[in-house]
């Protein structure tokens, strides 16, 4: 079974630039999550989709972050404009349905300079 | 405010030692607790616990949940260098919302 695919693996940008991350969940998984993991901390949920609808985006900094999952399959997370404190690993995860474990992708390490 | 607290923050042991990692939580509408192992980037799933007092076991790893006292422990016996990783605890609440602790960094030295 193929896992959660994310790209790119690494990205370095200057502050105030824009960046986008892509995630393709495990086939058939209805729930998709984006997490931000700052060095030394646990993953923090940014946004959760159930199919193509947003379930929870309460911790998403909406002034600069946006995410979509238009067809209920793959998803993109965008930051515009980036700040230094956005430097982190962005993890995408998916789960089959509610109350099942989430499987994580390898993540994208973003460095904002 | 919902929170998940793991302890210790870091741990260094010798190969063959037994370790116990702790996860306590205060989360409304609790559904389940999950343990993950994070070696490089992607956390990999270890256990899901939903009922108190029922031990989950996989090889040298085992875990148990106490829903009355609101904590879980992860035990690793006969540790190996390959067990070196960050161990994350996550609590799932209604709506499948995951809340992660900051993790315990385990280093096993030969």
mmCIF file of C-alpha atoms in Angstrom:
data_model
loop_
_atom_site.group_PDB
_atom_site.id
_atom_site.type_symbol
_atom_site.label_atom_id
_atom_site.label_comp_id
_atom_site.label_asym_id
_atom_site.label_seq_id
_atom_site.Cartn_x
_atom_site.Cartn_y
_atom_site.Cartn_z
ATOM 1 C CA UNK A 1 0.000 0.000 0.000
ATOM 2 C CA UNK A 2 1.474 3.357 -1.022
ATOM 3 C CA UNK A 3 1.922 5.830 1.803
ATOM 4 C CA UNK A 4 1.166 9.517 2.083
ATOM 5 C CA UNK A 5 3.163 11.410 -0.540
ATOM 6 C CA UNK A 6 4.410 14.946 0.010
ATOM 7 C CA UNK A 7 6.464 17.318 -2.078
ATOM 8 C CA UNK A 8 8.817 19.025 -2.074
ATOM 9 C CA UNK A 9 10.974 17.443 0.631
ATOM 10 C CA UNK A 10 12.889 20.660 1.293
ATOM 11 C CA UNK A 11 12.299 24.313 0.535
ATOM 12 C CA UNK A 12 14.312 27.414 1.320
ATOM 13 C CA UNK A 13 12.711 30.807 0.675
ATOM 14 C CA UNK A 14 13.226 34.381 1.730
ATOM 15 C CA UNK A 15 10.779 36.062 4.064
ATOM 16 C CA UNK A 16 7.793 37.643 2.353
ATOM 17 C CA UNK A 17 7.973 35.095 -0.482
ATOM 18 C CA UNK A 18 5.231 32.565 -1.177
ATOM 19 C CA UNK A 19 5.458 28.789 -0.991
ATOM 20 C CA UNK A 20 3.134 25.854 -1.639
ATOM 21 C CA UNK A 21 3.229 22.273 -0.433
ATOM 22 C CA UNK A 22 1.449 19.315 -1.972
ATOM 23 C CA UNK A 23 0.066 16.168 -0.357
ATOM 24 C CA UNK A 24 -1.465 13.032 -1.822
ATOM 25 C CA UNK A 25 -3.067 10.890 0.897
ATOM 26 C CA UNK A 26 -3.393 7.133 0.982
ATOM 27 C CA UNK A 27 -5.994 6.010 -1.540
ATOM 28 C CA UNK A 28 -9.452 5.871 -0.029
ATOM 29 C CA UNK A 29 -8.627 7.937 3.048
ATOM 30 C CA UNK A 30 -11.371 10.448 3.648
ATOM 31 C CA UNK A 31 -9.638 12.502 6.333
ATOM 32 C CA UNK A 32 -6.566 14.615 5.594
ATOM 33 C CA UNK A 33 -4.558 16.721 8.045
ATOM 34 C CA UNK A 34 -1.847 19.332 7.751
ATOM 35 C CA UNK A 35 0.473 19.773 10.734
ATOM 36 C CA UNK A 36 3.240 22.229 11.500
ATOM 37 C CA UNK A 37 6.103 20.839 13.572
ATOM 38 C CA UNK A 38 8.613 23.345 14.871
ATOM 39 C CA UNK A 39 11.947 21.919 15.992
ATOM 40 C CA UNK A 40 11.670 20.417 19.462
ATOM 41 C CA UNK A 41 7.892 20.476 19.548
ATOM 42 C CA UNK A 42 5.092 18.054 18.762
ATOM 43 C CA UNK A 43 3.057 18.453 15.583
ATOM 44 C CA UNK A 44 0.421 21.200 15.735
ATOM 45 C CA UNK A 45 -2.727 20.715 13.699
ATOM 46 C CA UNK A 46 -3.245 23.465 11.129
ATOM 47 C CA UNK A 47 -6.248 22.182 9.228
ATOM 48 C CA UNK A 48 -8.309 19.023 8.908
ATOM 49 C CA UNK A 49 -10.396 17.996 5.903
ATOM 50 C CA UNK A 50 -13.112 15.392 5.717
ATOM 51 C CA UNK A 51 -13.348 14.647 1.981
ATOM 52 C CA UNK A 52 -13.319 18.151 0.465
ATOM 53 C CA UNK A 53 -14.810 19.928 3.465
ATOM 54 C CA UNK A 54 -12.933 21.676 6.266
ATOM 55 C CA UNK A 55 -13.576 20.116 9.682
ATOM 56 C CA UNK A 56 -11.203 22.216 11.779
ATOM 57 C CA UNK A 57 -9.006 25.159 10.822
ATOM 58 C CA UNK A 58 -9.036 26.923 14.175
ATOM 59 C CA UNK A 59 -5.229 26.979 14.451
ATOM 60 C CA UNK A 60 -4.537 28.015 10.870
ATOM 61 C CA UNK A 61 -3.126 31.579 10.624
ATOM 62 C CA UNK A 62 -5.619 32.561 7.984
ATOM 63 C CA UNK A 63 -4.005 35.902 7.228
ATOM 64 C CA UNK A 64 -1.123 34.078 5.533
ATOM 65 C CA UNK A 65 -1.937 30.362 5.346
ATOM 66 C CA UNK A 66 -4.483 28.723 3.076
ATOM 67 C CA UNK A 67 -5.262 25.139 2.168
ATOM 68 C CA UNK A 68 -7.571 23.387 -0.207
ATOM 69 C CA UNK A 69 -8.672 19.892 -1.114
ATOM 70 C CA UNK A 70 -10.905 20.627 -4.053
ATOM 71 C CA UNK A 71 -11.652 17.114 -5.270
ATOM 72 C CA UNK A 72 -11.427 15.440 -1.891
ATOM 73 C CA UNK A 73 -8.178 13.673 -2.722
ATOM 74 C CA UNK A 74 -4.887 15.582 -2.824
ATOM 75 C CA UNK A 75 -4.347 18.857 -1.038
ATOM 76 C CA UNK A 76 -2.163 21.947 -1.170
ATOM 77 C CA UNK A 77 -1.058 24.192 1.680
ATOM 78 C CA UNK A 78 0.123 27.704 0.831
ATOM 79 C CA UNK A 79 1.916 30.360 2.826
ATOM 80 C CA UNK A 80 1.826 33.914 1.504
ATOM 81 C CA UNK A 81 3.814 35.855 2.614
ATOM 82 C CA UNK A 82 6.199 33.699 4.667
ATOM 83 C CA UNK A 83 7.722 34.839 7.958
ATOM 84 C CA UNK A 84 10.854 33.637 9.695
ATOM 85 C CA UNK A 85 8.769 31.851 12.353
ATOM 86 C CA UNK A 86 7.157 29.694 9.657
ATOM 87 C CA UNK A 87 10.368 27.668 9.461
ATOM 88 C CA UNK A 88 9.258 24.168 10.378
ATOM 89 C CA UNK A 89 8.463 20.737 9.007
ATOM 90 C CA UNK A 90 5.015 20.587 7.445
ATOM 91 C CA UNK A 91 3.500 17.146 7.814
ATOM 92 C CA UNK A 92 0.525 15.793 5.946
ATOM 93 C CA UNK A 93 -1.394 12.835 7.337
ATOM 94 C CA UNK A 94 -4.460 10.879 6.350
ATOM 95 C CA UNK A 95 -6.824 8.451 7.989
ATOM 96 C CA UNK A 96 -9.458 6.137 6.583
ATOM 97 C CA UNK A 97 -12.305 7.535 8.587
ATOM 98 C CA UNK A 98 -12.976 9.031 11.965
ATOM 99 C CA UNK A 99 -11.483 7.295 15.006
ATOM 100 C CA UNK A 100 -8.763 5.519 13.034
ATOM 101 C CA UNK A 101 -5.041 6.107 13.215
ATOM 102 C CA UNK A 102 -3.426 8.718 11.001
ATOM 103 C CA UNK A 103 -0.564 7.841 8.680
ATOM 104 C CA UNK A 104 2.015 10.525 8.039
ATOM 105 C CA UNK A 105 3.988 11.571 5.003
ATOM 106 C CA UNK A 106 7.706 12.340 5.152
ATOM 107 C CA UNK A 107 7.026 16.037 5.502
ATOM 108 C CA UNK A 108 8.422 19.164 3.896
ATOM 109 C CA UNK A 109 11.142 21.023 5.725
ATOM 110 C CA UNK A 110 10.689 24.747 5.154
ATOM 111 C CA UNK A 111 13.434 27.219 5.976
ATOM 112 C CA UNK A 112 12.591 30.911 5.770
ATOM 113 C CA UNK A 113 15.642 33.178 5.674
ATOM 114 C CA UNK B 1 -7.667 24.311 27.341
ATOM 115 C CA UNK B 2 -6.920 20.848 25.988
ATOM 116 C CA UNK B 3 -3.380 19.670 26.612
ATOM 117 C CA UNK B 4 -1.188 16.616 26.316
ATOM 118 C CA UNK B 5 1.950 16.438 28.471
ATOM 119 C CA UNK B 6 4.719 13.913 28.007
ATOM 120 C CA UNK B 7 7.510 13.079 30.397
ATOM 121 C CA UNK B 8 10.397 12.902 30.576
ATOM 122 C CA UNK B 9 11.344 15.313 27.801
ATOM 123 C CA UNK B 10 14.476 13.319 27.096
ATOM 124 C CA UNK B 11 16.050 10.120 28.266
ATOM 125 C CA UNK B 12 19.409 8.432 27.720
ATOM 126 C CA UNK B 13 19.735 4.732 28.524
ATOM 127 C CA UNK B 14 22.064 1.851 27.769
ATOM 128 C CA UNK B 15 21.173 -1.028 25.511
ATOM 129 C CA UNK B 16 19.208 -3.653 27.384
ATOM 130 C CA UNK B 17 17.598 -1.219 29.796
ATOM 131 C CA UNK B 18 13.835 -0.950 30.211
ATOM 132 C CA UNK B 19 12.201 2.463 29.810
ATOM 133 C CA UNK B 20 8.787 3.840 30.668
ATOM 134 C CA UNK B 21 7.445 6.893 28.878
ATOM 135 C CA UNK B 22 4.516 8.842 30.263
ATOM 136 C CA UNK B 23 1.676 10.744 28.649
ATOM 137 C CA UNK B 24 -0.949 12.622 30.641
ATOM 138 C CA UNK B 25 -3.822 14.516 29.108
ATOM 139 C CA UNK B 26 -6.659 16.900 29.724
ATOM 140 C CA UNK B 27 -8.818 16.721 26.637
ATOM 141 C CA UNK B 28 -12.554 17.108 26.366
ATOM 142 C CA UNK B 29 -14.560 14.517 24.462
ATOM 143 C CA UNK B 30 -11.743 11.962 24.566
ATOM 144 C CA UNK B 31 -11.968 9.187 21.990
ATOM 145 C CA UNK B 32 -8.590 7.458 21.907
ATOM 146 C CA UNK B 33 -4.885 7.839 22.604
ATOM 147 C CA UNK B 34 -2.190 7.005 20.087
ATOM 148 C CA UNK B 35 1.536 6.470 20.361
ATOM 149 C CA UNK B 36 3.896 7.274 17.470
ATOM 150 C CA UNK B 37 7.622 6.832 16.933
ATOM 151 C CA UNK B 38 9.340 9.662 15.059
ATOM 152 C CA UNK B 39 12.854 8.913 13.838
ATOM 153 C CA UNK B 40 13.414 11.459 11.112
ATOM 154 C CA UNK B 41 10.405 13.197 9.721
ATOM 155 C CA UNK B 42 7.321 11.042 9.560
ATOM 156 C CA UNK B 43 5.832 9.705 12.789
ATOM 157 C CA UNK B 44 5.046 6.016 12.470
ATOM 158 C CA UNK B 45 2.086 4.524 14.252
ATOM 159 C CA UNK B 46 2.663 2.233 17.254
ATOM 160 C CA UNK B 47 -0.550 1.782 19.260
ATOM 161 C CA UNK B 48 -4.092 2.995 19.567
ATOM 162 C CA UNK B 49 -5.700 2.769 23.011
ATOM 163 C CA UNK B 50 -9.377 3.300 23.670
ATOM 164 C CA UNK B 51 -10.162 1.256 26.776
ATOM 165 C CA UNK B 52 -8.674 1.469 30.245
ATOM 166 C CA UNK B 53 -6.572 -1.346 31.596
ATOM 167 C CA UNK B 54 -6.138 -3.301 28.375
ATOM 168 C CA UNK B 55 -2.488 -3.666 27.472
ATOM 169 C CA UNK B 56 -1.464 -3.422 23.848
ATOM 170 C CA UNK B 57 1.741 -5.271 23.033
ATOM 171 C CA UNK B 58 4.013 -5.474 20.022
ATOM 172 C CA UNK B 59 7.319 -7.229 20.497
ATOM 173 C CA UNK B 60 9.304 -5.357 23.114
ATOM 174 C CA UNK B 61 6.851 -2.464 23.217
ATOM 175 C CA UNK B 62 3.701 -2.322 25.284
ATOM 176 C CA UNK B 63 1.258 0.370 26.302
ATOM 177 C CA UNK B 64 -1.683 0.825 28.607
ATOM 178 C CA UNK B 65 -4.273 3.519 29.213
ATOM 179 C CA UNK B 66 -5.844 4.736 32.452
ATOM 180 C CA UNK B 67 -8.926 6.799 31.598
ATOM 181 C CA UNK B 68 -9.699 7.510 35.235
ATOM 182 C CA UNK B 69 -6.309 9.064 35.993
ATOM 183 C CA UNK B 70 -5.983 10.404 32.422
ATOM 184 C CA UNK B 71 -2.626 8.982 31.461
ATOM 185 C CA UNK B 72 -0.905 6.340 29.388
ATOM 186 C CA UNK B 73 2.485 4.711 29.555
ATOM 187 C CA UNK B 74 4.661 3.224 26.849
ATOM 188 C CA UNK B 75 7.131 0.566 27.962
ATOM 189 C CA UNK B 76 10.120 -0.591 25.974
ATOM 190 C CA UNK B 77 12.026 -3.584 27.311
ATOM 191 C CA UNK B 78 15.537 -4.706 26.352
ATOM 192 C CA UNK B 79 16.134 -1.438 24.490
ATOM 193 C CA UNK B 80 18.231 -1.405 21.316
ATOM 194 C CA UNK B 81 20.007 1.451 19.541
ATOM 195 C CA UNK B 82 17.286 1.294 16.887
ATOM 196 C CA UNK B 83 14.779 2.396 19.505
ATOM 197 C CA UNK B 84 16.421 5.826 19.584
ATOM 198 C CA UNK B 85 13.731 8.256 18.430
ATOM 199 C CA UNK B 86 11.194 10.776 19.613
ATOM 200 C CA UNK B 87 8.063 9.101 20.956
ATOM 201 C CA UNK B 88 4.907 11.120 20.461
ATOM 202 C CA UNK B 89 1.628 10.735 22.265
ATOM 203 C CA UNK B 90 -1.548 12.016 20.601
ATOM 204 C CA UNK B 91 -5.044 12.231 21.993
ATOM 205 C CA UNK B 92 -7.974 12.052 19.601
ATOM 206 C CA UNK B 93 -11.174 13.818 20.492
ATOM 207 C CA UNK B 94 -14.574 14.030 18.884
ATOM 208 C CA UNK B 95 -14.313 14.989 15.253
ATOM 209 C CA UNK B 96 -11.067 13.056 14.880
ATOM 210 C CA UNK B 97 -9.027 16.023 16.083
ATOM 211 C CA UNK B 98 -5.521 14.996 17.106
ATOM 212 C CA UNK B 99 -3.611 16.788 19.881
ATOM 213 C CA UNK B 100 0.055 15.882 20.168
ATOM 214 C CA UNK B 101 2.380 16.166 23.135
ATOM 215 C CA UNK B 102 5.891 17.567 22.684
ATOM 216 C CA UNK B 103 7.371 14.095 22.682
ATOM 217 C CA UNK B 104 10.022 12.216 24.642
ATOM 218 C CA UNK B 105 13.435 11.992 23.021
ATOM 219 C CA UNK B 106 14.954 8.577 23.720
ATOM 220 C CA UNK B 107 18.617 7.868 23.092
ATOM 221 C CA UNK B 108 19.888 4.314 23.516
ATOM 222 C CA UNK B 109 23.642 4.035 23.704
ATOM 223 C CA UNK B 110 25.545 0.791 23.065
#
